CSV table of C-alpha atoms in Angstrom, one decimal:
chain,number,residue,atom,x,y,z
A,26,MET,CA,0.4,-0.2,-0.1
A,27,VAL,CA,1.0,3.5,-1.2
A,28,ARG,CA,-0.2,6.3,-0.1
A,29,ARG,CA,-0.7,9.4,-2.5
A,30,ARG,CA,-0.3,12.8,-1.3
A,31,GLU,CA,-0.7,16.3,-3.1
A,32,GLY,CA,-1.2,19.1,-2.0
A,33,LEU,CA,-3.1,22.0,-4.9
A,34,PHE,CA,-3.5,26.0,-5.0
A,35,THR,CA,-7.1,26.5,-5.7
A,36,SER,CA,-7.4,30.2,-7.3
A,37,ASN,CA,-9.0,30.4,-3.3
A,38,PRO,CA,-5.7,31.7,-1.4
A,39,HIS,CA,-5.9,28.5,1.0
A,40,ARG,CA,-4.4,25.3,0.8
A,41,MET,CA,-6.3,22.2,-0.7
A,42,GLU,CA,-5.3,19.0,0.0
A,43,PHE,CA,-5.4,15.9,-1.5
A,44,GLU,CA,-4.7,12.3,0.0
A,45,TYR,CA,-6.2,8.9,-0.5
A,46,GLU,CA,-4.7,5.5,-0.8
A,47,ILE,CA,-5.7,2.2,-2.5
A,48,TYR,CA,-6.3,-1.6,-1.1
A,49,PRO,CA,-6.7,-4.1,-3.9
A,50,GLU,CA,-6.9,-7.1,-2.0
A,51,GLN,CA,-10.0,-5.2,-0.3
A,52,ARG,CA,-10.9,-3.3,-3.2
A,53,MET,CA,-11.2,-0.3,-1.2
A,54,ILE,CA,-9.8,3.5,-2.4
A,55,VAL,CA,-9.9,5.8,0.4
A,56,THR,CA,-10.2,9.9,0.1
A,57,ARG,CA,-9.5,13.3,1.8
A,58,TYR,CA,-9.9,16.0,1.0
A,59,ARG,CA,-8.5,18.9,2.4
A,60,GLY,CA,-9.2,22.9,3.0
A,61,ALA,CA,-10.6,25.3,0.6
A,62,PHE,CA,-11.3,23.1,-2.7
A,63,THR,CA,-13.4,23.5,-6.0
A,64,PHE,CA,-15.2,20.7,-8.1
A,65,ALA,CA,-12.6,22.0,-11.4
A,66,THR,CA,-10.3,20.6,-8.0
A,67,LEU,CA,-11.9,18.0,-7.7
A,68,ILE,CA,-10.8,17.0,-11.8
A,69,GLU,CA,-7.6,17.2,-11.4
A,70,CYS,CA,-7.6,15.3,-8.4
A,71,SER,CA,-9.7,12.0,-10.2
A,72,GLU,CA,-7.6,12.4,-13.0
A,73,LYS,CA,-4.6,12.1,-9.9
A,74,LEU,CA,-6.6,9.4,-8.4
A,75,TRP,CA,-6.5,7.4,-11.9
A,76,ALA,CA,-3.3,7.7,-12.7
A,77,ASP,CA,-2.4,5.5,-10.2
A,78,GLN,CA,-1.6,2.2,-11.9
A,79,ARG,CA,-3.0,0.3,-9.1
A,80,TYR,CA,-6.8,1.8,-9.0
A,81,ARG,CA,-9.5,-0.4,-10.6
A,82,PRO,CA,-13.2,1.7,-11.3
A,83,GLU,CA,-14.3,-1.5,-9.9
A,84,TYR,CA,-13.5,-0.7,-7.0
A,85,ASP,CA,-15.1,0.5,-3.4
A,86,GLY,CA,-14.2,4.6,-2.0
A,87,VAL,CA,-14.8,6.4,0.0
A,88,VAL,CA,-14.4,10.3,0.2
A,89,ASP,CA,-13.5,12.1,4.0
A,90,LEU,CA,-14.9,15.9,3.7
A,91,THR,CA,-15.1,16.1,6.9
A,92,ASP,CA,-11.6,18.4,6.7
A,93,GLY,CA,-12.6,20.1,4.0
A,94,LYS,CA,-14.7,23.2,2.9
A,95,LEU,CA,-16.1,23.5,-0.7
A,96,THR,CA,-16.7,26.0,-2.9
A,97,ILE,CA,-18.4,25.7,-5.9
A,98,GLY,CA,-21.1,27.5,-8.8
A,99,ARG,CA,-23.5,25.8,-11.0
A,100,GLN,CA,-21.4,26.0,-13.7
A,101,ASP,CA,-18.9,24.0,-11.9
A,102,PHE,CA,-21.6,21.8,-10.2
A,103,ARG,CA,-22.4,20.0,-13.8
A,104,ALA,CA,-19.3,20.7,-15.4
A,105,VAL,CA,-18.2,17.9,-13.4
A,106,ILE,CA,-21.3,15.6,-13.0
A,107,ASP,CA,-20.7,15.9,-17.0
A,108,PHE,CA,-17.0,15.0,-16.6
A,109,VAL,CA,-18.1,12.0,-14.5
A,110,ARG,CA,-21.0,10.5,-16.9
A,111,ARG,CA,-19.1,10.4,-19.8
A,112,GLU,CA,-15.6,9.7,-18.6
A,113,ASP,CA,-14.4,6.2,-19.2
A,114,ARG,CA,-12.4,6.1,-15.7
A,115,ALA,CA,-14.8,6.5,-13.5
A,116,SER,CA,-15.8,5.4,-10.4
A,117,ARG,CA,-18.2,2.4,-10.1
A,118,GLY,CA,-18.4,0.7,-7.1
A,119,ARG,CA,-19.9,2.1,-4.5
A,120,TRP,CA,-19.0,5.3,-3.4
A,121,ALA,CA,-19.6,6.5,0.8
A,122,ALA,CA,-19.1,10.6,1.2
A,123,VAL,CA,-18.8,11.5,4.5
A,124,ALA,CA,-20.2,14.9,4.8
A,125,ASN,CA,-20.0,17.2,8.7
A,126,SER,CA,-20.8,20.9,6.8
A,127,PRO,CA,-24.3,21.7,5.3
A,128,PHE,CA,-23.2,23.2,1.7
A,129,ALA,CA,-21.2,20.1,1.5
A,130,THR,CA,-24.0,17.5,2.5
A,131,ALA,CA,-26.1,18.8,-0.3
A,132,CYS,CA,-24.1,18.6,-2.9
A,133,SER,CA,-23.4,15.8,-2.5
A,134,LEU,CA,-27.5,15.4,-2.2
A,135,LEU,CA,-27.6,16.1,-5.6
A,136,PHE,CA,-24.4,15.0,-6.4
A,137,GLN,CA,-25.5,11.3,-5.3
A,138,ARG,CA,-28.6,11.8,-7.3
A,139,ALA,CA,-27.5,12.9,-11.0
A,140,ILE,CA,-24.7,9.6,-10.7
A,141,GLU,CA,-27.2,7.3,-9.3
A,142,ASP,CA,-27.4,5.4,-12.8
A,143,ARG,CA,-23.8,4.7,-12.3
A,144,HIS,CA,-23.4,3.4,-9.6
A,145,PRO,CA,-24.6,3.3,-5.7
A,146,PHE,CA,-23.4,7.0,-4.0
A,147,GLY,CA,-24.6,7.1,-0.3
A,148,VAL,CA,-24.0,9.9,1.6
A,149,PHE,CA,-22.9,10.4,5.1
A,150,SER,CA,-22.3,12.0,8.7
A,151,THR,CA,-21.0,9.3,10.2
A,152,PHE,CA,-17.6,6.6,9.2
A,153,GLU,CA,-20.1,4.0,10.7
A,154,ALA,CA,-22.1,5.0,8.2
A,155,ALA,CA,-20.1,4.8,5.1
A,156,GLY,CA,-18.9,1.8,6.2
A,157,THR,CA,-22.5,0.3,6.7
A,158,PHE,CA,-23.1,0.9,3.7
A,159,LEU,CA,-19.7,-0.6,1.8
A,160,GLY,CA,-19.8,-3.3,3.5
A,161,MET,CA,-16.4,-2.0,5.6
A,162,SER,CA,-15.0,-1.4,9.2
A,163,PHE,CA,-13.3,1.3,9.2
A,164,ALA,CA,-13.0,1.4,13.1
A,165,ASP,CA,-9.3,-0.5,13.6
A,166,ALA,CA,-7.8,2.5,12.8
A,167,PRO,CA,-8.4,5.8,11.4
A,168,LEU,CA,-8.6,6.7,7.6
A,169,LEU,CA,-5.0,6.6,5.9
A,170,SER,CA,-4.1,6.1,9.0
A,171,GLY,CA,-2.1,3.3,6.3
A,172,VAL,CA,-3.4,0.7,9.0
A,173,ALA,CA,-6.7,-0.9,6.2
A,174,PRO,CA,-10.2,-1.1,6.5
A,175,ARG,CA,-11.3,-4.3,7.0
A,176,ARG,CA,-14.8,-5.9,4.7
A,177,VAL,CA,-17.6,-7.2,7.3
């Protein structure tokens, strides 16, 4: 397991950090966004994830949005949905988003609805609930700690 961390700068003066781990044995991808990020940044981060030789679109995943600050306009939101719908490399596995801000939660729910024909996507306020949705346990270690989640 190799952990990837990317520091990216957006038009916002605050630094955004994107991290991910891929666990091939569990067929699981864990991603985290910290700081201010836009949907344009999400596209750039997706490209980096898809370039990893361990990435497989059929893997399940969880995205941690709890330390991120989403900034979005309507046109950017539509562009990301269109991007995910037309992109063959985009995931087809089950994904869970964990969000704790009202805006990130609302955007995640709109995204869930927009891609429901592509793959299952759930929005949760806790990692326990996200794990239940994915059939995983994240209780043994925090996300991105180097300890693989466990299938249940």
